[in-house]
Coordinates of N, CA and C in Angstrom, one line a residue:
M16 N 31.7 -39.2 45.7 CA 31.6 -37.8 46.1 C 31.4 -37.8 47.6
K17 N 31.7 -36.6 48.2 CA 31.6 -36.4 49.6 C 30.3 -35.6 49.8
V18 N 29.4 -36.1 50.6 CA 28.1 -35.5 50.8 C 27.9 -35.2 52.3
A19 N 27.5 -34.0 52.6 CA 27.2 -33.6 54.0 C 25.7 -33.5 54.2
I20 N 25.2 -34.0 55.2 CA 23.7 -34.0 55.5 C 23.4 -33.6 56.9
T21 N 22.5 -32.7 57.1 CA 22.0 -32.3 58.4 C 20.8 -33.1 58.8
G22 N 20.6 -33.4 60.0 CA 19.4 -34.1 60.5 C 19.3 -35.5 60.0
T23 N 20.2 -36.4 60.3 CA 20.2 -37.8 59.8 C 19.8 -38.8 60.9
S24 N 19.3 -38.3 62.0 CA 19.0 -39.3 63.1 C 17.6 -39.9 62.9
S25 N 16.8 -39.4 62.0 CA 15.5 -40.0 61.7 C 14.9 -39.4 60.4
G26 N 13.8 -40.0 60.0 CA 13.1 -39.4 58.8 C 13.8 -39.4 57.5
I27 N 13.7 -38.3 56.8 CA 14.3 -38.2 55.5 C 15.8 -38.3 55.6
G28 N 16.4 -37.6 56.6 CA 17.8 -37.6 56.8 C 18.4 -39.0 57.0
K29 N 17.8 -39.8 57.8 CA 18.3 -41.1 58.1 C 18.2 -42.0 56.8
A30 N 17.1 -41.8 56.1 CA 17.0 -42.6 54.9 C 18.0 -42.2 53.8
L31 N 18.3 -40.9 53.8 CA 19.3 -40.4 52.9 C 20.7 -41.0 53.2
K32 N 21.0 -40.9 54.5 CA 22.3 -41.4 55.0 C 22.5 -42.9 54.6
D33 N 21.4 -43.7 54.8 CA 21.5 -45.1 54.5 C 21.6 -45.4 53.0
A34 N 20.9 -44.6 52.2 CA 20.8 -44.8 50.8 C 22.1 -44.3 50.1
L35 N 22.7 -43.3 50.6 CA 23.9 -42.7 49.9 C 25.2 -43.3 50.3
S36 N 25.3 -43.9 51.5 CA 26.5 -44.3 52.1 C 27.2 -45.4 51.3
S37 N 26.5 -46.1 50.5 CA 27.1 -47.2 49.7 C 27.9 -46.7 48.5
E38 N 27.5 -45.5 48.0 CA 28.2 -44.9 46.8 C 29.0 -43.7 47.1
H39 N 28.8 -43.0 48.2 CA 29.4 -41.8 48.5 C 30.0 -41.8 50.0
T40 N 30.9 -40.9 50.2 CA 31.3 -40.6 51.6 C 30.3 -39.6 52.2
V41 N 29.7 -40.1 53.3 CA 28.6 -39.3 53.9 C 29.1 -38.8 55.2
V42 N 28.9 -37.5 55.4 CA 29.3 -36.8 56.7 C 28.0 -36.3 57.3
C43 N 27.7 -36.7 58.5 CA 26.4 -36.3 59.2 C 26.6 -35.3 60.3
F44 N 25.7 -34.4 60.4 CA 25.7 -33.3 61.4 C 24.4 -33.4 62.2
D45 N 24.6 -34.0 63.4 CA 23.4 -34.3 64.3 C 23.7 -34.0 65.7
R46 N 22.6 -33.8 66.5 CA 22.8 -33.7 68.0 C 23.3 -35.0 68.5
P47 N 24.0 -35.0 69.6 CA 24.3 -33.8 70.5 C 25.6 -33.1 70.0
E48 N 26.4 -33.7 69.2 CA 27.7 -33.0 68.8 C 27.4 -31.8 68.1
F49 N 26.4 -31.8 67.2 CA 26.2 -30.6 66.3 C 24.7 -30.2 66.5
D50 N 24.4 -29.4 67.5 CA 23.1 -28.8 67.7 C 23.0 -27.6 66.8
L51 N 22.2 -27.6 65.8 CA 22.1 -26.5 64.8 C 21.5 -25.2 65.4
N52 N 21.1 -25.2 66.6 CA 20.6 -24.0 67.3 C 21.7 -23.3 68.0
I53 N 22.9 -23.9 68.1 CA 23.9 -23.4 68.9 C 25.1 -22.9 68.0
V54 N 25.4 -21.6 68.0 CA 26.3 -21.0 67.1 C 27.7 -21.7 67.2
E55 N 28.1 -22.0 68.5 CA 29.4 -22.6 68.7 C 29.5 -24.0 68.0
H56 N 28.4 -24.7 67.9 CA 28.4 -26.0 67.3 C 28.5 -25.8 65.8
L57 N 27.8 -24.9 65.2 CA 27.8 -24.6 63.8 C 29.3 -24.2 63.4
E58 N 29.9 -23.5 64.2 CA 31.3 -23.0 63.9 C 32.3 -24.2 63.9
K59 N 32.0 -25.3 64.5 CA 32.8 -26.5 64.5 C 32.7 -27.2 63.2
I60 N 31.7 -27.0 62.4 CA 31.5 -27.8 61.2 C 32.5 -27.4 60.1
N61 N 33.1 -28.4 59.5 CA 34.1 -28.1 58.4 C 33.5 -28.7 57.1
L62 N 33.3 -27.9 56.1 CA 32.7 -28.4 54.8 C 33.8 -28.4 53.7
T63 N 35.0 -28.3 54.1 CA 36.1 -28.3 53.1 C 36.1 -29.6 52.3
N64 N 36.2 -29.5 51.0 CA 36.2 -30.7 50.1 C 34.9 -31.5 50.1
V65 N 33.8 -30.9 50.5 CA 32.5 -31.5 50.4 C 31.9 -31.1 49.0
D66 N 31.4 -32.1 48.3 CA 30.9 -31.9 47.0 C 29.4 -31.4 47.0
I67 N 28.7 -32.0 48.0 CA 27.2 -31.7 48.0 C 26.8 -31.5 49.5
L68 N 26.1 -30.4 49.7 CA 25.6 -30.2 51.1 C 24.1 -30.3 51.0
I69 N 23.5 -31.2 51.8 CA 22.0 -31.3 51.9 C 21.5 -30.7 53.2
N70 N 20.9 -29.6 53.1 CA 20.2 -29.0 54.2 C 18.9 -29.6 54.5
N71 N 18.9 -30.6 55.2 CA 17.6 -31.4 55.5 C 17.0 -31.1 56.8
A72 N 17.7 -30.9 57.8 CA 17.2 -30.7 59.2 C 16.1 -29.7 59.2
G73 N 15.0 -30.0 59.9 CA 13.9 -29.1 60.1 C 12.9 -29.7 61.0
H74 N 12.1 -28.8 61.7 CA 11.1 -29.3 62.6 C 10.0 -28.2 62.8
S75 N 9.0 -28.6 63.5 CA 7.9 -27.6 63.9 C 7.5 -27.9 65.3
Q76 N 8.4 -28.1 66.2 CA 8.1 -28.4 67.6 C 7.2 -27.4 68.3
G77 N 6.1 -28.0 68.8 CA 5.1 -27.1 69.5 C 4.2 -26.4 68.5
G78 N 4.4 -26.5 67.2 CA 3.6 -25.8 66.2 C 2.2 -26.4 66.0
G79 N 1.4 -25.7 65.2 CA 0.1 -26.2 64.9 C -0.9 -25.7 65.9
V80 N -0.5 -24.8 66.8 CA -1.5 -24.3 67.8 C -1.7 -22.8 67.7
G81 N -1.2 -22.2 66.7 CA -1.4 -20.7 66.5 C -0.3 -20.0 67.3
L82 N 0.1 -18.8 66.8 CA 1.2 -18.0 67.4 C 0.9 -17.7 68.8
E83 N -0.3 -17.4 69.2 CA -0.6 -16.9 70.6 C -0.2 -18.0 71.6
N84 N -0.3 -19.3 71.2 CA -0.1 -20.3 72.2 C 1.2 -21.1 71.9
H85 N 2.0 -20.6 71.0 CA 3.3 -21.2 70.6 C 4.4 -20.7 71.5
A86 N 5.0 -21.6 72.3 CA 6.0 -21.2 73.3 C 7.2 -20.6 72.6
F87 N 7.7 -19.5 73.1 CA 8.8 -18.8 72.5 C 10.0 -19.7 72.3
E88 N 10.4 -20.5 73.3 CA 11.5 -21.4 73.1 C 11.4 -22.3 71.9
D89 N 10.2 -22.8 71.7 CA 9.9 -23.7 70.6 C 10.0 -23.0 69.2
W90 N 9.3 -21.8 69.1 CA 9.3 -21.2 67.8 C 10.7 -20.5 67.5
S91 N 11.4 -20.1 68.5 CA 12.8 -19.6 68.3 C 13.7 -20.7 67.8
E92 N 13.5 -21.9 68.3 CA 14.3 -23.0 67.8 C 14.0 -23.4 66.4
I93 N 12.7 -23.3 66.1 CA 12.3 -23.6 64.7 C 13.0 -22.7 63.7
I94 N 13.0 -21.4 64.0 CA 13.7 -20.5 63.1 C 15.2 -20.8 63.0
S95 N 15.8 -21.1 64.1 CA 17.2 -21.4 64.1 C 17.5 -22.6 63.2
T96 N 16.7 -23.7 63.4 CA 17.0 -24.9 62.7 C 16.6 -24.8 61.2
N97 N 15.4 -24.2 61.0 CA 14.9 -24.2 59.6 C 15.4 -23.1 58.7
F98 N 15.9 -22.0 59.3 CA 16.4 -20.9 58.5 C 17.9 -20.5 58.8
K99 N 18.2 -20.2 60.0 CA 19.5 -19.7 60.4 C 20.6 -20.7 60.1
A100 N 20.4 -22.0 60.5 CA 21.4 -23.0 60.3 C 21.7 -23.2 58.8
P101 N 20.7 -23.5 57.9 CA 21.0 -23.7 56.5 C 21.7 -22.5 55.8
V102 N 21.3 -21.3 56.3 CA 21.9 -20.1 55.7 C 23.4 -20.0 56.1
Y103 N 23.7 -20.3 57.4 CA 25.0 -20.3 57.9 C 25.9 -21.4 57.2
L104 N 25.3 -22.6 57.0 CA 26.1 -23.7 56.4 C 26.3 -23.4 54.9
T105 N 25.3 -22.7 54.3 CA 25.5 -22.3 52.9 C 26.6 -21.4 52.7
Q106 N 26.7 -20.4 53.6 CA 27.8 -19.4 53.6 C 29.1 -20.1 53.8
K107 N 29.2 -21.0 54.8 CA 30.4 -21.7 55.0 C 30.8 -22.6 53.8
F108 N 29.9 -23.2 53.2 CA 30.1 -24.1 52.1 C 30.8 -23.3 50.9
I109 N 30.2 -22.2 50.6 CA 30.8 -21.4 49.5 C 32.1 -20.7 49.8
Q110 N 32.3 -20.5 51.1 CA 33.6 -20.0 51.6 C 34.7 -21.0 51.5
Q111 N 34.4 -22.3 51.8 CA 35.4 -23.3 51.9 C 35.6 -24.1 50.6
N112 N 34.8 -23.9 49.6 CA 34.9 -24.6 48.4 C 34.8 -23.7 47.1
N113 N 35.3 -24.2 46.0 CA 35.2 -23.4 44.8 C 34.0 -23.8 43.9
K114 N 33.4 -24.9 44.2 CA 32.2 -25.3 43.5 C 31.5 -26.3 44.3
G115 N 30.3 -26.6 43.9 CA 29.5 -27.7 44.6 C 28.0 -27.5 44.4
K116 N 27.3 -28.4 45.0 CA 25.8 -28.4 44.9 C 25.2 -28.4 46.3
I117 N 24.2 -27.5 46.4 CA 23.5 -27.4 47.7 C 22.1 -27.7 47.5
I118 N 21.6 -28.7 48.3 CA 20.2 -29.1 48.1 C 19.4 -28.8 49.4
F119 N 18.3 -28.1 49.3 CA 17.5 -27.7 50.4 C 16.2 -28.4 50.4
I120 N 15.7 -28.8 51.6 CA 14.3 -29.3 51.7 C 13.5 -28.3 52.4
T121 N 12.6 -27.7 51.7 CA 11.7 -26.7 52.3 C 10.3 -27.4 52.5
S122 N 9.2 -26.9 52.0 CA 7.9 -27.5 52.2 C 6.9 -26.9 51.3
K123 N 5.9 -27.7 50.9 CA 4.8 -27.2 50.1 C 4.0 -26.2 50.9
A124 N 4.1 -26.2 52.2 CA 3.4 -25.3 53.0 C 3.6 -23.9 52.7
I125 N 4.8 -23.6 52.0 CA 5.1 -22.2 51.7 C 4.2 -21.7 50.6
E126 N 3.5 -22.6 49.9 CA 2.6 -22.2 48.8 C 1.1 -21.9 49.3
T127 N 0.9 -22.4 50.5 CA -0.5 -22.3 51.0 C -0.7 -21.3 52.1
A128 N 0.3 -21.0 52.9 CA 0.2 -20.0 54.0 C -1.0 -20.2 54.9
M129 N -1.2 -21.4 55.4 CA -2.3 -21.7 56.3 C -1.9 -21.2 57.7
G130 N -3.0 -20.7 58.4 CA -2.8 -20.3 59.8 C -2.5 -21.4 60.7
G131 N -2.0 -21.2 61.9 CA -1.7 -22.2 62.9 C -0.3 -22.7 62.9
D132 N 0.4 -22.5 61.8 CA 1.8 -23.0 61.6 C 2.6 -21.8 61.0
S133 N 2.4 -20.6 61.5 CA 3.0 -19.5 60.9 C 4.6 -19.5 61.0
I134 N 5.1 -20.0 62.1 CA 6.5 -19.9 62.3 C 7.2 -21.0 61.4
Y135 N 6.7 -22.2 61.4 CA 7.2 -23.2 60.5 C 7.2 -22.7 59.0
T136 N 6.0 -22.3 58.6 CA 5.8 -21.9 57.2 C 6.6 -20.7 56.9
G137 N 6.7 -19.7 57.8 CA 7.5 -18.5 57.6 C 9.0 -18.8 57.5
S138 N 9.5 -19.8 58.3 CA 10.9 -20.1 58.2 C 11.2 -20.8 56.9
K139 N 10.3 -21.7 56.5 CA 10.6 -22.4 55.2 C 10.4 -21.4 54.0
A140 N 9.5 -20.5 54.1 CA 9.3 -19.5 53.0 C 10.5 -18.6 52.9
G141 N 11.0 -18.2 54.1 CA 12.2 -17.4 54.1 C 13.4 -18.1 53.5
L142 N 13.5 -19.4 53.8 CA 14.6 -20.2 53.2 C 14.5 -20.3 51.7
S143 N 13.2 -20.5 51.2 CA 13.0 -20.6 49.8 C 13.4 -19.3 49.1
T144 N 13.1 -18.1 49.7 CA 13.4 -16.8 49.1 C 15.0 -16.7 49.1
F145 N 15.6 -17.1 50.2 CA 17.1 -17.1 50.3 C 17.7 -17.9 49.1
I146 N 17.1 -19.1 48.8 CA 17.7 -19.9 47.8 C 17.6 -19.2 46.4
R147 N 16.5 -18.6 46.2 CA 16.3 -17.8 44.9 C 17.3 -16.7 44.8
C148 N 17.6 -16.0 45.9 CA 18.6 -14.9 46.0 C 20.0 -15.5 45.7
M149 N 20.3 -16.7 46.2 CA 21.6 -17.2 46.0 C 21.8 -17.6 44.6
R150 N 20.8 -18.1 44.0 CA 20.9 -18.5 42.5 C 21.3 -17.3 41.7
D151 N 20.7 -16.1 42.0 CA 21.0 -14.9 41.3 C 22.4 -14.4 41.7
E152 N 22.7 -14.4 43.0 CA 23.9 -13.9 43.5 C 25.1 -14.6 42.9
L153 N 25.0 -16.0 42.8 CA 26.1 -16.8 42.3 C 25.8 -17.4 41.0
K154 N 25.1 -16.7 40.1 CA 24.7 -17.3 38.8 C 25.9 -17.5 37.9
D155 N 27.0 -16.8 38.2 CA 28.2 -17.0 37.3 C 29.2 -17.9 38.0
S156 N 28.8 -18.6 39.0 CA 29.8 -19.4 39.8 C 29.6 -20.9 39.4
L157 N 30.3 -21.8 40.1 CA 30.2 -23.2 39.8 C 29.3 -23.9 41.0
F158 N 28.5 -23.1 41.6 CA 27.7 -23.6 42.7 C 26.2 -23.7 42.1
T159 N 25.5 -24.7 42.5 CA 24.1 -24.8 42.1 C 23.2 -25.0 43.4
F160 N 22.0 -24.6 43.3 CA 21.1 -24.6 44.4 C 19.8 -25.2 44.0
S161 N 19.5 -26.4 44.7 CA 18.2 -27.1 44.3 C 17.3 -27.1 45.5
E162 N 16.0 -26.9 45.3 CA 15.0 -26.8 46.4 C 14.0 -27.9 46.1
I163 N 13.7 -28.7 47.2 CA 12.7 -29.7 47.1 C 11.6 -29.3 48.1
C164 N 10.3 -29.2 47.6 CA 9.2 -28.7 48.4 C 8.2 -29.9 48.5
P165 N 8.4 -30.8 49.5 CA 7.5 -31.9 49.6 C 6.2 -31.5 50.3
G166 N 5.1 -32.2 50.0 CA 3.9 -32.1 50.7 C 4.1 -33.0 52.0
R167 N 3.0 -33.6 52.5 CA 3.0 -34.4 53.7 C 3.9 -35.6 53.5
V168 N 4.9 -35.8 54.3 CA 5.8 -37.0 54.2 C 5.6 -37.8 55.5
K169 N 5.5 -39.1 55.3 CA 5.3 -40.0 56.4 C 6.6 -40.2 57.2
T170 N 6.7 -39.5 58.3 CA 7.8 -39.5 59.2 C 7.3 -39.4 60.7
N171 N 8.2 -39.1 61.6 CA 7.8 -38.9 63.0 C 7.6 -37.4 63.2
F172 N 7.5 -36.6 62.2 CA 7.2 -35.2 62.3 C 6.0 -34.8 63.2
P173 N 4.9 -35.5 63.0 CA 3.7 -35.1 63.8 C 4.0 -35.4 65.3
K174 N 4.7 -36.6 65.6 CA 5.0 -36.9 67.0 C 5.9 -35.9 67.6
N175 N 6.9 -35.4 66.9 CA 7.9 -34.5 67.4 C 7.3 -33.1 67.7
R176 N 6.2 -32.8 67.2 CA 5.5 -31.5 67.5 C 5.0 -31.5 68.9
K177 N 4.7 -32.7 69.4 CA 4.3 -32.8 70.8 C 3.0 -32.1 71.1
I178 N 2.1 -32.2 70.2 CA 0.8 -31.5 70.4 C -0.4 -32.5 70.2
H179 N -0.1 -33.7 69.7 CA -1.1 -34.7 69.4 C -1.2 -35.8 70.4
Q180 N -2.4 -36.3 70.7 CA -2.6 -37.4 71.6 C -2.1 -38.7 70.8
S181 N -1.8 -39.8 71.6 CA -1.3 -41.0 71.0 C -2.3 -41.6 70.0
D182 N -3.6 -41.5 70.3 CA -4.6 -42.1 69.4 C -4.6 -41.4 68.1
V183 N -4.4 -40.1 68.1 CA -4.3 -39.4 66.8 C -3.1 -39.8 66.0
L184 N -1.9 -39.9 66.7 CA -0.7 -40.2 66.1 C -0.7 -41.6 65.5
E185 N -1.4 -42.5 66.1 CA -1.5 -43.9 65.7 C -2.1 -44.0 64.3
N186 N -3.0 -43.2 64.0 CA -3.7 -43.3 62.7 C -3.5 -42.0 61.8
F187 N -2.4 -41.3 62.1 CA -2.3 -39.9 61.5 C -2.3 -40.0 60.0
Y188 N -1.6 -41.0 59.4 CA -1.5 -41.0 58.0 C -2.5 -41.9 57.3
D189 N -3.3 -42.6 58.0 CA -4.3 -43.5 57.4 C -5.2 -42.9 56.4
K190 N -5.7 -41.7 56.8 CA -6.7 -41.0 55.9 C -6.2 -39.8 55.3
K191 N -4.9 -39.6 55.3 CA -4.3 -38.4 54.7 C -3.3 -38.8 53.6
S192 N -3.5 -38.2 52.4 CA -2.5 -38.5 51.3 C -1.1 -38.0 51.8
H193 N -0.1 -38.8 51.4 CA 1.2 -38.5 51.9 C 2.2 -39.1 50.9
I194 N 3.5 -38.7 51.1 CA 4.6 -39.1 50.4 C 5.4 -40.0 51.3
N195 N 6.0 -41.1 50.7 CA 6.9 -41.9 51.5 C 8.4 -41.4 51.4
V196 N 9.1 -41.6 52.5 CA 10.5 -41.1 52.5 C 11.3 -41.6 51.3
S197 N 11.1 -42.8 50.9 CA 11.8 -43.4 49.8 C 11.7 -42.6 48.5
E198 N 10.5 -41.9 48.4 CA 10.3 -41.1 47.2 C 11.2 -39.9 47.2
I199 N 11.3 -39.3 48.4 CA 12.2 -38.1 48.5 C 13.7 -38.5 48.2
V200 N 14.0 -39.6 48.8 CA 15.4 -40.1 48.6 C 15.7 -40.3 47.1
E201 N 14.8 -40.9 46.3 CA 15.0 -41.1 44.9 C 15.2 -39.8 44.2
I202 N 14.4 -38.8 44.5 CA 14.5 -37.5 43.9 C 15.8 -36.9 44.2
I203 N 16.3 -37.0 45.4 CA 17.6 -36.4 45.8 C 18.7 -37.1 45.1
K204 N 18.6 -38.4 44.9 CA 19.6 -39.2 44.2 C 19.7 -38.7 42.7
F205 N 18.5 -38.4 42.2 CA 18.4 -37.9 40.8 C 19.1 -36.5 40.7
I206 N 18.8 -35.7 41.7 CA 19.4 -34.3 41.6 C 20.9 -34.4 41.7
I207 N 21.4 -35.3 42.6 CA 22.9 -35.5 42.7 C 23.5 -35.9 41.4
N208 N 22.8 -36.6 40.6 CA 23.4 -37.1 39.3 C 23.0 -36.3 38.1
T209 N 22.4 -35.1 38.4 CA 21.9 -34.3 37.3 C 22.6 -32.9 37.4
D210 N 22.9 -32.3 36.3 CA 23.6 -31.1 36.3 C 23.0 -30.0 37.1
I211 N 21.7 -29.6 36.7 CA 21.0 -28.5 37.4 C 19.5 -28.9 37.5
I212 N 19.1 -28.9 38.7 CA 17.6 -29.0 39.0 C 17.3 -27.9 40.0
N213 N 16.5 -26.9 39.7 CA 16.3 -25.8 40.5 C 15.2 -26.0 41.6
H214 N 14.0 -26.6 41.2 CA 12.9 -26.6 42.1 C 12.0 -27.8 41.8
I215 N 11.7 -28.5 42.8 CA 10.7 -29.7 42.6 C 9.7 -29.6 43.7
T216 N 8.4 -29.6 43.4 CA 7.3 -29.7 44.3 C 6.8 -31.2 44.3
I217 N 6.6 -31.8 45.4 CA 6.2 -33.2 45.4 C 4.9 -33.3 46.4
E218 N 3.9 -33.9 45.8 CA 2.7 -34.1 46.7 C 1.9 -35.2 46.1
K219 N 0.9 -35.7 46.9 CA 0.0 -36.7 46.4 C -1.4 -36.3 46.8

């Protein structure tokens, strides 16, 4: 099968690319060629004859400090990457294909609504609602929509937020329950080989 994945330069996306490339044709959309915050870059993406679209890319740059102190450039980019880009690519996918599977990675944060990360949580919650709407809108089609809501995953996510000191980052996961990237990969491989999986929440 032909699988398109966003955000494969690190973390979950890179692990997915490495794991799926042996059995599938994998197409990656990453910076600098495909910056998901730039409309002109999104317009260059061709999803024709893609069987599976994995909307993986996401971040919370500058988040965790509360809305009052969250720089506009940072939170605007979070919304573009976490919400606008996957919506745009979903539209393009269903316009360019007659059937297929779309997998989204949101976050367990949408179930807790904790303060301090309102933009990240809001963007993921908006995407989750969009997924449910698409299931209803295309319920009579040959498209399926799967959502994975992971808890804390051990990646460079904390480092990329650029708010933690190096000593905090060094031991960030030592005392926090977390999921390994390999566990997410196995779940996505299962979804790829399963007819319909709507929603999976993963935490430890």
